[in-house]
Amino acid sequence: MGCIFCEILDGKRDGHLLYEDKSHISFLDKYPIDVGHSLIIPREHHERITDMDSEDVGKIFSLVPKIANAILKATGADAFSLGQNNGRAAKQIIPHVHIHIIPRYNSKGSVWTKRQISNDDELVELSKNIRSFIV
Ligand SMILES: [Zn+2]
């Protein structure tokens, strides 16, 4: 069974990349809850965070400040939420561990808003912009 995230990792599918290192990548969510909604995933395929060893869980979460700061600077968002769903009943859609970074805007309220269909050109620009803030 194919995994969409593994296909992005293998270069078989497009992702709007924000960051990569030897064990992780970060890219824009194709169906963002709001502008700048991004994911961090481990390169190694695990379905749930409970399938990973705790050291690797620590490593992936340690990337959150770096990437979230860049997203906030690039988008002008006021805040952000983290999401990490495990299993279908938790609304995990892709069965490959991922952390959601969801920017929040004072002007838009704070509900878990509906997902949008993103425009590819906008995502190209946005990913470039966010990458420029990653230090
Ligand atoms: Zn995978």
PDB file of C-alpha atoms and ligand atoms in Angstrom:
ATOM      1  CA  MET A   1       0.000   0.000   0.000  1.00  0.00           C
ATOM      2  CA  GLY A   2       1.391   3.386  -0.988  1.00  0.00           C
ATOM      3  CA  CYS A   3       1.991   6.106   1.558  1.00  0.00           C
ATOM      4  CA  ILE A   4       1.601   9.645   0.236  1.00  0.00           C
ATOM      5  CA  PHE A   5       4.221  10.990   2.617  1.00  0.00           C
ATOM      6  CA  CYS A   6       6.737   8.301   1.660  1.00  0.00           C
ATOM      7  CA  GLU A   7       6.076   9.256  -1.972  1.00  0.00           C
ATOM      8  CA  ILE A   8       6.910  12.877  -1.160  1.00  0.00           C
ATOM      9  CA  LEU A   9      10.073  11.657   0.593  1.00  0.00           C
ATOM     10  CA  ASP A  10      11.007   9.590  -2.456  1.00  0.00           C
ATOM     11  CA  GLY A  11      10.429  12.558  -4.755  1.00  0.00           C
ATOM     12  CA  LYS A  12       7.548  10.768  -6.514  1.00  0.00           C
ATOM     13  CA  ARG A  13       5.067  13.379  -5.433  1.00  0.00           C
ATOM     14  CA  ASP A  14       5.353  17.134  -5.083  1.00  0.00           C
ATOM     15  CA  GLY A  15       5.629  18.723  -1.691  1.00  0.00           C
ATOM     16  CA  HIS A  16       6.198  22.358  -0.880  1.00  0.00           C
ATOM     17  CA  LEU A  17       9.291  21.825   1.172  1.00  0.00           C
ATOM     18  CA  LEU A  18      10.149  24.080   4.113  1.00  0.00           C
ATOM     19  CA  TYR A  19      12.940  22.214   5.816  1.00  0.00           C
ATOM     20  CA  GLU A  20      14.845  18.971   5.672  1.00  0.00           C
ATOM     21  CA  ASP A  21      17.544  17.185   7.587  1.00  0.00           C
ATOM     22  CA  LYS A  22      18.731  13.603   7.576  1.00  0.00           C
ATOM     23  CA  SER A  23      15.780  12.287   9.583  1.00  0.00           C
ATOM     24  CA  HIS A  24      12.901  14.713   8.906  1.00  0.00           C
ATOM     25  CA  ILE A  25      11.213  16.940   6.392  1.00  0.00           C
ATOM     26  CA  SER A  26       8.703  19.741   6.756  1.00  0.00           C
ATOM     27  CA  PHE A  27       6.306  20.919   4.057  1.00  0.00           C
ATOM     28  CA  LEU A  28       3.074  22.823   3.558  1.00  0.00           C
ATOM     29  CA  ASP A  29      -0.197  20.933   4.059  1.00  0.00           C
ATOM     30  CA  LYS A  30      -2.029  20.624   0.736  1.00  0.00           C
ATOM     31  CA  TYR A  31      -5.384  21.166   2.457  1.00  0.00           C
ATOM     32  CA  PRO A  32      -4.579  23.864   4.985  1.00  0.00           C
ATOM     33  CA  ILE A  33      -6.787  24.766   7.909  1.00  0.00           C
ATOM     34  CA  ASP A  34      -5.279  28.209   7.532  1.00  0.00           C
ATOM     35  CA  VAL A  35      -2.511  29.940   5.584  1.00  0.00           C
ATOM     36  CA  GLY A  36       0.873  28.451   6.482  1.00  0.00           C
ATOM     37  CA  HIS A  37      -0.479  25.155   7.883  1.00  0.00           C
ATOM     38  CA  SER A  38       2.560  22.865   7.749  1.00  0.00           C
ATOM     39  CA  LEU A  39       3.611  19.358   8.654  1.00  0.00           C
ATOM     40  CA  ILE A  40       6.780  17.840  10.050  1.00  0.00           C
ATOM     41  CA  ILE A  41       7.325  14.153   9.375  1.00  0.00           C
ATOM     42  CA  PRO A  42      10.069  11.634  10.099  1.00  0.00           C
ATOM     43  CA  ARG A  43      11.725  10.120   7.031  1.00  0.00           C
ATOM     44  CA  GLU A  44      11.216   6.699   8.530  1.00  0.00           C
ATOM     45  CA  HIS A  45       7.676   5.407   8.049  1.00  0.00           C
ATOM     46  CA  HIS A  46       5.797   4.833  11.307  1.00  0.00           C
ATOM     47  CA  GLU A  47       2.052   4.950  11.559  1.00  0.00           C
ATOM     48  CA  ARG A  48       1.710   6.252  15.094  1.00  0.00           C
ATOM     49  CA  ILE A  49       3.920   8.134  17.471  1.00  0.00           C
ATOM     50  CA  THR A  50       3.688   5.126  19.793  1.00  0.00           C
ATOM     51  CA  ASP A  51       5.513   3.098  17.112  1.00  0.00           C
ATOM     52  CA  MET A  52       8.562   5.399  17.358  1.00  0.00           C
ATOM     53  CA  ASP A  53      11.246   5.242  19.995  1.00  0.00           C
ATOM     54  CA  SER A  54      11.065   8.080  22.451  1.00  0.00           C
ATOM     55  CA  GLU A  55      14.379   9.586  21.412  1.00  0.00           C
ATOM     56  CA  ASP A  56      13.063  10.005  17.855  1.00  0.00           C
ATOM     57  CA  VAL A  57       9.831  11.504  19.181  1.00  0.00           C
ATOM     58  CA  GLY A  58      11.941  14.043  21.069  1.00  0.00           C
ATOM     59  CA  LYS A  59      13.915  14.882  17.938  1.00  0.00           C
ATOM     60  CA  ILE A  60      10.892  15.559  15.764  1.00  0.00           C
ATOM     61  CA  PHE A  61       9.249  17.784  18.388  1.00  0.00           C
ATOM     62  CA  SER A  62      12.514  19.677  18.876  1.00  0.00           C
ATOM     63  CA  LEU A  63      12.109  21.022  15.326  1.00  0.00           C
ATOM     64  CA  VAL A  64       8.813  22.731  16.134  1.00  0.00           C
ATOM     65  CA  PRO A  65      10.235  26.079  17.395  1.00  0.00           C
ATOM     66  CA  LYS A  66      12.492  26.574  14.388  1.00  0.00           C
ATOM     67  CA  ILE A  67       9.773  25.874  11.840  1.00  0.00           C
ATOM     68  CA  ALA A  68       6.918  27.541  13.722  1.00  0.00           C
ATOM     69  CA  ASN A  69       8.954  30.739  14.130  1.00  0.00           C
ATOM     70  CA  ALA A  70       9.638  30.863  10.407  1.00  0.00           C
ATOM     71  CA  ILE A  71       5.947  30.314   9.628  1.00  0.00           C
ATOM     72  CA  LEU A  72       4.903  33.084  12.016  1.00  0.00           C
ATOM     73  CA  LYS A  73       7.409  35.515  10.500  1.00  0.00           C
ATOM     74  CA  ALA A  74       6.459  34.669   6.925  1.00  0.00           C
ATOM     75  CA  THR A  75       2.687  34.725   7.403  1.00  0.00           C
ATOM     76  CA  GLY A  76       2.305  37.363  10.098  1.00  0.00           C
ATOM     77  CA  ALA A  77       0.173  34.898  12.064  1.00  0.00           C
ATOM     78  CA  ASP A  78      -0.488  35.835  15.690  1.00  0.00           C
ATOM     79  CA  ALA A  79      -0.239  32.364  17.193  1.00  0.00           C
ATOM     80  CA  PHE A  80      -0.145  28.710  16.307  1.00  0.00           C
ATOM     81  CA  SER A  81      -1.563  25.370  17.371  1.00  0.00           C
ATOM     82  CA  LEU A  82       0.075  21.960  17.246  1.00  0.00           C
ATOM     83  CA  GLY A  83      -1.808  18.818  16.310  1.00  0.00           C
ATOM     84  CA  GLN A  84      -0.625  15.237  16.309  1.00  0.00           C
ATOM     85  CA  ASN A  85      -3.281  12.622  15.555  1.00  0.00           C
ATOM     86  CA  ASN A  86      -2.864   8.883  15.937  1.00  0.00           C
ATOM     87  CA  GLY A  87      -5.374   6.541  14.342  1.00  0.00           C
ATOM     88  CA  ARG A  88      -8.458   6.983  12.218  1.00  0.00           C
ATOM     89  CA  ALA A  89     -10.785   7.798  15.079  1.00  0.00           C
ATOM     90  CA  ALA A  90      -8.426  10.695  15.884  1.00  0.00           C
ATOM     91  CA  LYS A  91      -8.772  11.938  12.281  1.00  0.00           C
ATOM     92  CA  GLN A  92      -5.338  10.800  11.227  1.00  0.00           C
ATOM     93  CA  ILE A  93      -5.778  10.702   7.455  1.00  0.00           C
ATOM     94  CA  ILE A  94      -2.267   9.759   6.294  1.00  0.00           C
ATOM     95  CA  PRO A  95      -0.921   6.784   8.267  1.00  0.00           C
ATOM     96  CA  HIS A  96       2.604   8.229   8.561  1.00  0.00           C
ATOM     97  CA  VAL A  97       3.442  10.122  11.759  1.00  0.00           C
ATOM     98  CA  HIS A  98       3.119  13.882  11.341  1.00  0.00           C
ATOM     99  CA  ILE A  99       2.962  16.995  13.478  1.00  0.00           C
ATOM    100  CA  HIS A 100       0.638  19.767  12.314  1.00  0.00           C
ATOM    101  CA  ILE A 101       1.716  23.369  12.837  1.00  0.00           C
ATOM    102  CA  ILE A 102      -1.372  25.500  12.325  1.00  0.00           C
ATOM    103  CA  PRO A 103      -0.955  29.277  12.308  1.00  0.00           C
ATOM    104  CA  ARG A 104      -3.736  31.230  14.010  1.00  0.00           C
ATOM    105  CA  TYR A 105      -4.853  34.749  13.167  1.00  0.00           C
ATOM    106  CA  ASN A 106      -6.572  37.157  15.548  1.00  0.00           C
ATOM    107  CA  SER A 107      -8.657  38.385  12.653  1.00  0.00           C
ATOM    108  CA  LYS A 108     -10.106  34.939  11.979  1.00  0.00           C
ATOM    109  CA  GLY A 109     -11.086  33.621  15.400  1.00  0.00           C
ATOM    110  CA  SER A 110      -9.769  30.468  16.957  1.00  0.00           C
ATOM    111  CA  VAL A 111     -11.991  27.642  15.793  1.00  0.00           C
ATOM    112  CA  TRP A 112     -10.610  24.535  14.099  1.00  0.00           C
ATOM    113  CA  THR A 113     -11.664  26.019  10.788  1.00  0.00           C
ATOM    114  CA  LYS A 114     -12.570  24.073   7.704  1.00  0.00           C
ATOM    115  CA  ARG A 115      -9.852  22.897   5.410  1.00  0.00           C
ATOM    116  CA  GLN A 116      -9.355  24.738   2.164  1.00  0.00           C
ATOM    117  CA  ILE A 117      -8.216  23.663  -1.260  1.00  0.00           C
ATOM    118  CA  SER A 118      -4.964  25.478  -1.768  1.00  0.00           C
ATOM    119  CA  ASN A 119      -3.724  27.173  -4.891  1.00  0.00           C
ATOM    120  CA  ASP A 120      -0.429  25.630  -6.012  1.00  0.00           C
ATOM    121  CA  ASP A 121       1.171  28.923  -7.065  1.00  0.00           C
ATOM    122  CA  GLU A 122       0.362  30.425  -3.688  1.00  0.00           C
ATOM    123  CA  LEU A 123       1.953  27.439  -1.954  1.00  0.00           C
ATOM    124  CA  VAL A 124       5.117  27.799  -4.041  1.00  0.00           C
ATOM    125  CA  GLU A 125       5.433  31.441  -2.990  1.00  0.00           C
ATOM    126  CA  LEU A 126       4.540  30.749   0.610  1.00  0.00           C
ATOM    127  CA  SER A 127       7.008  27.880   0.976  1.00  0.00           C
ATOM    128  CA  LYS A 128       9.795  30.081  -0.442  1.00  0.00           C
ATOM    129  CA  ASN A 129       8.885  32.813   1.962  1.00  0.00           C
ATOM    130  CA  ILE A 130       8.857  30.492   4.994  1.00  0.00           C
ATOM    131  CA  ARG A 131      12.159  28.874   3.973  1.00  0.00           C
ATOM    132  CA  SER A 132      13.776  32.284   3.918  1.00  0.00           C
ATOM    133  CA  PHE A 133      13.027  32.632   7.662  1.00  0.00           C
ATOM    134  CA  ILE A 134      14.390  29.259   8.753  1.00  0.00           C
ATOM    135  CA  VAL A 135      17.611  29.813  10.674  1.00  0.00           C
TER     136      VAL A 135
HETATM  137 ZN    ZN B   1       5.065   6.691   4.888  1.00  0.00          ZN
END
